Coordinates of C-alpha atoms in Angstrom, one line a residue:
M385 CA 0.0 0.0 0.0
S386 CA 1.6 3.2 -1.2
H387 CA -0.4 5.5 0.9
L388 CA -0.5 5.2 4.7
L389 CA -2.7 7.0 7.3
Q390 CA -0.8 10.1 8.3
S391 CA -1.2 11.0 12.0
T392 CA 0.5 13.2 14.5
F393 CA 0.6 13.8 18.3
I394 CA -2.0 16.2 19.5
P395 CA -0.2 18.9 21.5
T396 CA -1.3 20.0 24.9
T397 CA 0.5 23.3 25.0
P398 CA -1.5 26.5 25.3
T399 CA -3.4 27.8 22.3
T400 CA -1.2 30.9 22.0
L401 CA 1.9 28.8 21.4
R402 CA 0.4 26.7 18.6
R403 CA 1.2 27.4 15.0
C404 CA -1.6 29.3 13.2
S405 CA -3.5 27.4 10.6
V406 CA -2.6 28.1 7.0
F407 CA -6.1 27.2 5.8
P408 CA -8.6 29.9 5.0
T409 CA -11.3 30.4 7.6
T410 CA -13.9 28.9 5.2
H411 CA -12.0 25.6 5.4
L412 CA -11.2 25.4 9.1
R413 CA -11.5 21.8 10.2
K414 CA -12.4 20.5 13.6
T415 CA -9.4 20.2 15.9
H416 CA -9.7 17.4 18.6
V417 CA -7.5 18.3 21.5
V418 CA -6.7 15.3 23.8
E419 CA -4.1 14.9 26.5
S420 CA -1.5 12.2 26.6
K421 CA -0.2 10.3 23.5
I422 CA -3.3 10.5 21.3
R423 CA -2.8 10.8 17.6
E424 CA -5.0 12.3 15.0
I425 CA -5.7 10.1 11.9
F426 CA -6.1 12.3 8.9
M427 CA -7.9 11.8 5.6
P428 CA -5.0 10.9 3.2
A429 CA -4.5 12.2 -0.3
L430 CA -4.8 9.1 -2.5
S431 CA -4.2 10.8 -5.8
S432 CA -2.9 14.1 -7.1
T433 CA -6.5 15.3 -7.9
M434 CA -8.1 14.2 -4.7
T435 CA -9.6 17.0 -2.6
E436 CA -11.8 15.0 -0.4
G437 CA -12.5 11.3 0.3
K438 CA -15.5 9.3 1.4
I439 CA -15.3 6.6 4.1
V440 CA -16.6 3.5 2.5
S441 CA -16.1 1.3 5.5
W442 CA -14.1 1.1 8.7
V443 CA -12.1 -2.1 8.7
K444 CA -11.5 -1.7 12.5
S445 CA -14.0 -0.7 15.2
E446 CA -13.5 1.6 18.1
G447 CA -11.4 -0.1 20.7
D448 CA -9.7 -2.5 18.3
K449 CA -5.9 -2.9 18.5
L450 CA -3.9 -1.7 15.4
A451 CA -0.5 -2.7 14.2
K452 CA 1.6 -0.6 11.9
G453 CA 0.8 -1.4 8.3
E454 CA -2.6 -2.9 9.1
S455 CA -5.7 -1.8 7.2
V456 CA -7.8 0.6 9.1
V457 CA -10.3 2.1 6.7
V458 CA -11.5 1.9 3.1
V459 CA -11.6 5.3 1.5
E460 CA -13.3 6.2 -1.8
S461 CA -11.1 8.7 -3.7
D462 CA -12.1 10.4 -6.9
K463 CA -11.6 7.3 -9.0
A464 CA -11.1 4.2 -6.8
D465 CA -11.6 2.6 -3.4
M466 CA -8.4 2.0 -1.5
D467 CA -7.4 0.3 1.7
V468 CA -5.6 2.7 4.0
E469 CA -3.1 1.4 6.5
S470 CA -2.0 2.7 9.9
F471 CA 1.3 4.4 10.3
Y472 CA 1.6 3.4 14.0
D473 CA 0.8 0.7 16.6
G474 CA -2.1 1.6 19.0
Y475 CA -5.8 1.4 19.5
L476 CA -8.6 3.0 17.5
A477 CA -10.0 5.3 20.1
N478 CA -12.6 7.4 18.4
I479 CA -14.1 7.3 14.9
I480 CA -15.0 10.9 14.0
V481 CA -16.1 10.5 10.4
P482 CA -18.6 7.6 10.1
E483 CA -19.1 5.2 7.1
G484 CA -20.8 6.9 4.1
S485 CA -19.6 10.4 5.1
S486 CA -17.0 12.6 3.4
A487 CA -14.1 14.6 4.7
S488 CA -11.6 16.9 3.0
V489 CA -8.0 15.8 2.6
G490 CA -6.0 16.5 5.8
S491 CA -9.0 16.7 8.1
T492 CA -9.3 14.4 11.1
I493 CA -11.3 11.2 10.6
A494 CA -10.4 9.3 13.8
L495 CA -8.2 9.3 16.9
L496 CA -5.5 6.7 17.7
A497 CA -4.5 6.0 21.3
E498 CA -1.1 4.5 22.2
S499 CA -2.5 2.2 25.0
E500 CA -5.9 0.7 25.8
D501 CA -6.1 2.7 29.0
E502 CA -6.1 5.9 26.9
I503 CA -9.2 5.1 24.9
S504 CA -11.6 6.4 27.4
L505 CA -9.4 9.4 27.9
A506 CA -9.4 10.2 24.2
K507 CA -13.2 10.1 24.1
S508 CA -13.8 12.1 27.3
K509 CA -11.2 14.8 26.5
T510 CA -12.1 15.3 22.9
L511 CA -12.9 19.0 22.4
T512 CA -14.2 20.7 19.3
T513 CA -12.9 24.1 18.2
V514 CA -15.0 25.7 15.5
S515 CA -14.6 29.3 14.2
S516 CA -17.4 31.7 14.8
S517 CA -18.2 31.8 11.1
S518 CA -18.8 28.1 11.0
Q519 CA -21.8 28.6 13.4
E520 CA -23.6 30.2 10.6
T521 CA -22.3 28.0 7.8
P522 CA -22.5 24.2 8.0
P523 CA -19.0 22.6 7.9
A524 CA -18.0 21.7 4.3
T525 CA -15.5 19.1 5.4
V526 CA -18.0 16.4 6.6
T527 CA -21.2 15.8 4.6
E528 CA -23.8 13.1 5.0
E529 CA -24.9 11.3 1.9
V530 CA -28.5 10.4 1.2
S531 CA -29.1 6.7 1.5
P532 CA -29.7 4.9 -1.8
V533 CA -33.3 4.3 -2.7
V534 CA -34.3 0.6 -2.5
S535 CA -37.4 -0.6 -4.3
P536 CA -39.9 -2.5 -2.2
V537 CA -40.0 -6.2 -2.8
A538 CA -43.0 -8.3 -1.9
A539 CA -41.9 -11.2 0.2
A540 CA -44.0 -14.0 -1.3
V541 CA -42.2 -16.8 0.4
S542 CA -41.6 -17.6 4.0
L543 CA -38.0 -17.0 5.0
S544 CA -36.1 -16.7 8.2
S545 CA -35.8 -13.1 9.6
D546 CA -32.1 -13.0 8.8
A547 CA -32.6 -14.1 5.3
V548 CA -35.5 -11.6 4.7
K549 CA -33.4 -8.8 6.1
I550 CA -30.5 -9.6 3.8
A551 CA -32.6 -10.3 0.6
S552 CA -34.8 -7.2 1.0
A553 CA -31.7 -4.9 0.6
I554 CA -30.8 -6.2 -2.8
H555 CA -28.8 -3.7 -4.9
P556 CA -28.4 -4.0 -8.7
A557 CA -24.6 -4.2 -8.4
S558 CA -24.7 -7.6 -6.9
E559 CA -27.9 -9.0 -8.4
G560 CA -28.4 -11.8 -10.8
G561 CA -24.9 -13.1 -10.9
K562 CA -23.3 -9.8 -12.0
R563 CA -20.0 -8.5 -10.7
V564 CA -19.6 -8.2 -6.9
V565 CA -18.8 -4.8 -5.4
A566 CA -17.0 -5.3 -2.1
S567 CA -14.4 -3.7 0.1
P568 CA -10.9 -5.3 0.0
Y569 CA -11.2 -6.4 3.6
A570 CA -14.6 -7.9 2.9
K571 CA -13.1 -10.0 0.1
K572 CA -10.3 -11.1 2.3
L573 CA -12.7 -12.1 5.1
A574 CA -15.0 -14.0 2.7
K575 CA -12.0 -15.9 1.4
E576 CA -10.9 -16.8 5.0
L577 CA -14.5 -17.9 5.8
G578 CA -15.0 -19.8 2.5
L579 CA -18.0 -17.6 1.7
D580 CA -19.2 -16.9 -1.8
L581 CA -19.7 -13.1 -2.1
R582 CA -22.1 -13.5 -5.0
G583 CA -24.7 -14.6 -2.5
V584 CA -24.1 -11.7 -0.1
V585 CA -25.9 -8.4 -0.4
G586 CA -24.1 -5.3 0.8
S587 CA -25.3 -2.7 3.3
G588 CA -22.6 -0.1 2.4
P589 CA -23.0 2.9 0.1
N590 CA -24.6 2.0 -3.2
G591 CA -24.9 -1.7 -2.2
R592 CA -21.2 -2.2 -1.5
I593 CA -20.4 -5.3 0.6
V594 CA -18.5 -4.5 3.7
A595 CA -17.0 -6.7 6.4
K596 CA -20.0 -6.7 8.7
D597 CA -22.1 -8.1 5.8
V598 CA -19.7 -11.0 5.4
E599 CA -19.8 -11.6 9.1
A600 CA -23.6 -11.5 9.2
A601 CA -23.8 -13.9 6.2
A602 CA -21.4 -16.3 7.9
A603 CA -23.4 -16.2 11.1
A604 CA -26.7 -16.7 9.2
A605 CA -25.3 -19.7 7.5
S606 CA -24.0 -21.3 10.7
D607 CA -27.4 -20.7 12.3
G608 CA -29.1 -22.8 9.6
A609 CA -30.8 -19.9 7.8
A610 CA -31.7 -20.2 4.2
P611 CA -28.6 -19.5 1.9
I612 CA -28.6 -15.9 0.9
G613 CA -28.3 -16.6 -2.8
V614 CA -31.4 -18.9 -2.5
A615 CA -33.3 -16.2 -0.6
A616 CA -32.5 -13.6 -3.1
A617 CA -33.5 -15.8 -6.0
A618 CA -36.8 -16.6 -4.4
L619 CA -37.7 -12.9 -4.3
K620 CA -36.7 -12.4 -8.0
P621 CA -39.3 -13.3 -10.6
S622 CA -38.0 -16.1 -12.8
G623 CA -37.4 -15.3 -16.4
S624 CA -37.8 -11.6 -16.0
A625 CA -35.6 -9.1 -17.7
P626 CA -33.2 -7.1 -15.5
A627 CA -35.0 -4.3 -13.9
A628 CA -34.2 -0.7 -14.8
P629 CA -32.4 1.3 -12.1
V630 CA -35.0 2.7 -9.7
V631 CA -34.9 6.4 -9.2
D632 CA -37.1 8.8 -7.3
L633 CA -38.2 11.3 -10.0
G634 CA -38.1 14.9 -9.1
T635 CA -35.4 14.5 -6.4
T636 CA -32.0 16.2 -6.5
V637 CA -29.1 13.8 -6.0
P638 CA -25.7 15.1 -4.9
F639 CA -22.6 14.1 -7.0
T640 CA -20.6 11.2 -5.9
T641 CA -16.9 11.6 -5.3
M642 CA -16.2 10.3 -8.8
Q643 CA -18.8 12.6 -10.4
N644 CA -17.2 15.5 -8.7
A645 CA -13.8 14.6 -10.1
V646 CA -15.2 14.2 -13.6
S647 CA -17.0 17.5 -13.3
R648 CA -13.8 19.3 -12.3
N649 CA -11.9 17.8 -15.2
M650 CA -14.5 18.7 -17.7
V651 CA -14.7 22.3 -16.5
E652 CA -10.9 22.5 -16.6
S653 CA -10.9 21.2 -20.2
L654 CA -12.9 24.3 -21.3
A655 CA -9.8 26.5 -20.8
V656 CA -7.9 24.5 -23.5
P657 CA -8.3 25.7 -27.1
T658 CA -9.2 22.5 -29.0
F659 CA -10.0 21.5 -32.6
R660 CA -11.2 18.3 -34.2
V661 CA -10.2 16.3 -37.2
G662 CA -12.2 13.3 -38.6
Y663 CA -11.1 10.4 -40.7
T664 CA -12.6 7.3 -42.3
I665 CA -10.7 4.0 -42.0
T666 CA -11.5 0.8 -43.8
T667 CA -11.4 -2.1 -41.3
N668 CA -11.8 -5.3 -43.4
A669 CA -8.3 -6.5 -42.7
L670 CA -8.5 -5.6 -39.0
D671 CA -11.8 -7.4 -38.7
S672 CA -10.3 -10.5 -40.4
L673 CA -7.3 -10.4 -38.1
Y674 CA -9.6 -10.1 -35.0
K675 CA -11.6 -13.1 -36.0
K676 CA -8.4 -15.2 -36.3
I677 CA -6.9 -14.2 -32.9
K678 CA -10.0 -13.6 -30.8
S679 CA -9.9 -17.1 -29.5
K680 CA -6.4 -16.5 -28.1
G681 CA -7.9 -13.8 -25.8
V682 CA -7.2 -10.8 -27.9
T683 CA -9.7 -7.9 -27.6
M684 CA -10.6 -5.3 -30.1
T685 CA -9.7 -2.6 -27.5
A686 CA -6.1 -4.0 -27.4
L687 CA -6.0 -4.0 -31.2
L688 CA -7.0 -0.4 -31.5
A689 CA -4.7 0.6 -28.6
K690 CA -1.7 -1.1 -30.3
A691 CA -2.4 0.4 -33.6
T692 CA -2.7 3.9 -32.1
A693 CA 0.5 3.5 -30.1
L694 CA 2.4 2.4 -33.2
A695 CA 1.1 5.5 -35.1
L696 CA 2.0 7.8 -32.1
A697 CA 5.5 6.4 -32.1
K698 CA 5.9 8.0 -35.6
H699 CA 4.2 11.3 -34.5
P700 CA 5.5 12.2 -31.0
V701 CA 3.9 15.7 -31.0
V702 CA 0.4 14.0 -31.0
N703 CA 1.6 12.2 -27.8
S704 CA 2.8 15.4 -26.1
S705 CA 1.2 17.4 -23.3
C706 CA 1.0 21.0 -22.3
R707 CA 0.6 22.4 -18.8
G708 CA 0.4 26.1 -18.2
G709 CA 0.5 27.2 -21.8
K710 CA 4.2 28.2 -21.9
S711 CA 5.8 24.9 -22.7
F712 CA 5.0 21.3 -23.6
T713 CA 6.5 17.9 -23.0
Y714 CA 7.4 15.2 -25.5
N715 CA 6.3 12.2 -23.4
S716 CA 8.9 9.5 -23.2
S717 CA 6.3 6.7 -22.9
I718 CA 3.2 6.0 -25.0
N719 CA 0.5 5.2 -22.5
I720 CA -2.9 4.7 -24.0
A721 CA -5.8 5.5 -21.7
V722 CA -9.1 4.0 -22.6
A723 CA -12.4 5.4 -21.3
V724 CA -14.5 2.8 -19.4
A725 CA -18.0 3.4 -18.1
I726 CA -18.6 2.2 -14.5
D727 CA -21.3 2.7 -11.9
G728 CA -21.6 6.4 -11.1
G729 CA -19.1 7.7 -13.7
L730 CA -16.2 6.8 -15.9
I731 CA -12.5 6.1 -15.5
T732 CA -9.6 5.7 -18.0
P733 CA -7.4 2.7 -17.2
V734 CA -4.0 3.0 -18.8
L735 CA -2.2 0.5 -21.0
Q736 CA 1.4 1.6 -20.4
D737 CA 4.1 1.4 -23.0
A738 CA 1.4 0.1 -25.5
D739 CA 3.9 0.4 -28.4
K740 CA 6.4 -2.0 -26.8
V741 CA 4.1 -4.6 -25.3
D742 CA 3.0 -7.5 -27.4
L743 CA -0.7 -7.7 -28.4
Y744 CA -1.5 -10.8 -26.3
S745 CA 0.1 -9.3 -23.1
L746 CA -1.7 -6.1 -23.8
S747 CA -5.1 -7.9 -24.0
R748 CA -4.5 -9.7 -20.8
K749 CA -3.5 -6.5 -19.1
W750 CA -6.6 -4.8 -20.4
K751 CA -8.9 -7.4 -19.0
E752 CA -7.1 -7.1 -15.6
L753 CA -7.5 -3.3 -15.7
V754 CA -11.2 -3.5 -16.5
D755 CA -11.9 -5.9 -13.7
K756 CA -10.1 -3.7 -11.2
A757 CA -11.8 -0.6 -12.6
R758 CA -15.3 -2.1 -12.1
A759 CA -14.3 -3.2 -8.6
K760 CA -13.0 0.3 -8.0
Q761 CA -9.6 -1.1 -7.1
L762 CA -7.3 0.7 -9.6
Q763 CA -4.2 2.2 -8.2
P764 CA -3.5 5.9 -9.1
H765 CA -0.7 5.1 -11.5
E766 CA -3.2 2.8 -13.4
Y767 CA -5.5 5.6 -14.3
T768 CA -3.5 8.9 -14.1
T769 CA -0.6 8.2 -16.4
G770 CA -2.2 8.3 -19.8
T771 CA -0.6 10.3 -22.6
F772 CA -3.3 9.7 -25.2
T773 CA -6.9 8.7 -24.7
L774 CA -9.3 6.4 -26.7
S775 CA -13.0 6.6 -26.3
N776 CA -14.9 3.8 -28.1
L777 CA -18.7 3.8 -28.5
G778 CA -18.7 1.5 -31.5
M779 CA -20.0 -1.4 -29.6
F780 CA -23.3 0.6 -29.1
G781 CA -23.7 1.2 -32.8
V782 CA -22.6 4.8 -32.6
D783 CA -21.1 5.8 -36.0
R784 CA -19.4 9.1 -34.9
F785 CA -19.1 11.4 -32.0
D786 CA -16.7 13.9 -30.4
A787 CA -14.8 13.4 -27.2
I788 CA -13.8 16.1 -24.6
L789 CA -10.0 16.4 -24.2
P790 CA -8.8 15.3 -20.7
P791 CA -6.7 17.9 -18.9
G792 CA -3.0 17.3 -19.2
T793 CA -3.1 15.4 -22.4
G794 CA -2.6 16.5 -26.0
A795 CA -5.3 14.5 -27.8
I796 CA -8.2 12.0 -27.5
M797 CA -9.7 9.9 -30.3
A798 CA -13.3 9.0 -30.5
V799 CA -13.9 5.7 -32.3
G800 CA -17.2 4.8 -34.0
A801 CA -18.7 1.5 -35.1
S802 CA -17.3 -0.4 -38.1
L803 CA -20.2 -0.6 -40.6
P804 CA -20.7 -2.0 -44.1
T805 CA -20.5 1.0 -46.5
L806 CA -20.9 1.4 -50.2
V807 CA -17.6 2.8 -51.6
G808 CA -16.3 3.6 -55.1
S809 CA -12.9 2.3 -56.2
K810 CA -10.4 4.3 -58.3
D811 CA -11.4 2.3 -61.4
G812 CA -15.0 3.4 -61.0
R813 CA -16.4 0.2 -59.5
I814 CA -18.7 0.2 -56.5
G815 CA -18.3 -2.3 -53.6
V816 CA -19.0 -2.8 -49.9
K817 CA -16.3 -2.3 -47.3
N818 CA -16.4 -2.1 -43.5
Q819 CA -15.5 1.4 -42.5
M820 CA -15.3 3.3 -39.2
Q821 CA -15.2 7.0 -38.4
V822 CA -12.6 8.3 -36.0
N823 CA -12.6 11.9 -34.7
V824 CA -9.6 13.3 -32.8
T825 CA -9.9 16.3 -30.4
A826 CA -6.5 17.9 -29.8
D827 CA -4.9 20.8 -27.9
H828 CA -4.3 23.5 -30.6
R829 CA -1.5 25.1 -28.5
V830 CA 0.7 22.2 -29.3
I831 CA -0.8 20.1 -32.1
Y832 CA -1.8 21.6 -35.5
G833 CA -4.1 20.4 -38.2
A834 CA -1.3 19.0 -40.4
D835 CA 0.0 17.0 -37.4
L836 CA -3.3 15.3 -36.8
A837 CA -3.8 14.7 -40.6
S838 CA -0.4 13.0 -40.8
F839 CA -1.1 10.9 -37.7
L840 CA -4.5 9.8 -39.0
Q841 CA -3.0 8.7 -42.3
T842 CA -0.4 6.6 -40.5
L843 CA -3.1 5.1 -38.3
A844 CA -5.2 4.2 -41.3
Q845 CA -2.2 2.5 -43.0
I846 CA -1.6 0.4 -39.9
I847 CA -5.3 -0.7 -39.5
E848 CA -5.8 -1.4 -43.2
D849 CA -2.6 -3.5 -43.3
P850 CA -2.3 -4.8 -39.7
K851 CA 0.6 -7.3 -40.1
D852 CA 2.7 -5.2 -37.6
L853 CA 0.2 -5.5 -34.9
T854 CA 1.0 -9.1 -34.0
L855 CA 4.8 -8.7 -34.1

């Protein structure tokens, strides 16, 4: 774990001797002053763009003993959920920010006592210092989130009380054999207990499975209650199509942490002068290659990423990036970020050094990244290091679209569907070929029209004669 919970001793010196806060008054956080060796546990910065985090679940409870390097809490950053470990040995004395609540980076989320005897002392001596202005304005550092709306389900069968309680809280993320959304500690605990998470329904935010759900499921199984998977299936009409997400029309829903990050990036992108260039590429040869090697685990995403990376190697300016508007960087690596839609937003897992990695390894890596993205387990370097972005809506039948340039990159390419198209040959004949439309959005401070035109010509040559892709 690259990021550990930062904590510090809480001083007991007079207020006049303490260093003044460097934060503006509008961002004053609560200061918890406790005697003896009590440490504050702060909300860590898990990525360079993270300004606040949400507590997904506390791995430890108040009073539990902690060892240095042991997981304490699961935090949702702007793009992923991450286990955060303790920097010190001690006891978790007081949880200040509960599960489901958010706190700004650097604010206190819990207190850590050095000995068990100091736990009660930490709770009894905890004081809150709030500026006078905060009495009029609600604190911005800790916000409660509205609980997800759960559709009522008619219990038509007789089940034990435990099974009914679990089954009635079904969330689409873990329904019908789909992917399981669970905290890392819950997955570890389930493995130790030999419990199948596909039969467990989470009580955490957005239906996420947390440790207490695994413990409850294990207890229910040992008590002879109906298996959770069976209980859930009994409440779901057989043969019915997947239900559409239930929303309460007319309500206002706050952004999730990920949606806030996406919103900030989109607004930041408006400050960049961009332009767009489109190109039509014939894909018959690429389609034939894909049919031959698909059985070996190769994905179309990997094929497109590899072709793009090889073209970028010949046009380094299209792989460059500009920050600040006074200089730009020719990136030393070609890292292809690919947009992936996940629950509550989108993320761009990165295929690093895509021009150097062979196609089969690239496909295996892509599948691994997608699984981690959908489980919200990507590490920051796996989604923040892209130098060029692909956005593909071709699988939905979209023939063309424009993409918004991610901040800090030089270009993004929107890929449409490959469709049979009537085309005329140079000798005047008419035939049918598979063609796709690609549109590149680029930073005009660095990349010019001729640069993109030349890059797209190279890309078309690679795709229309893809022999180099399998080397």
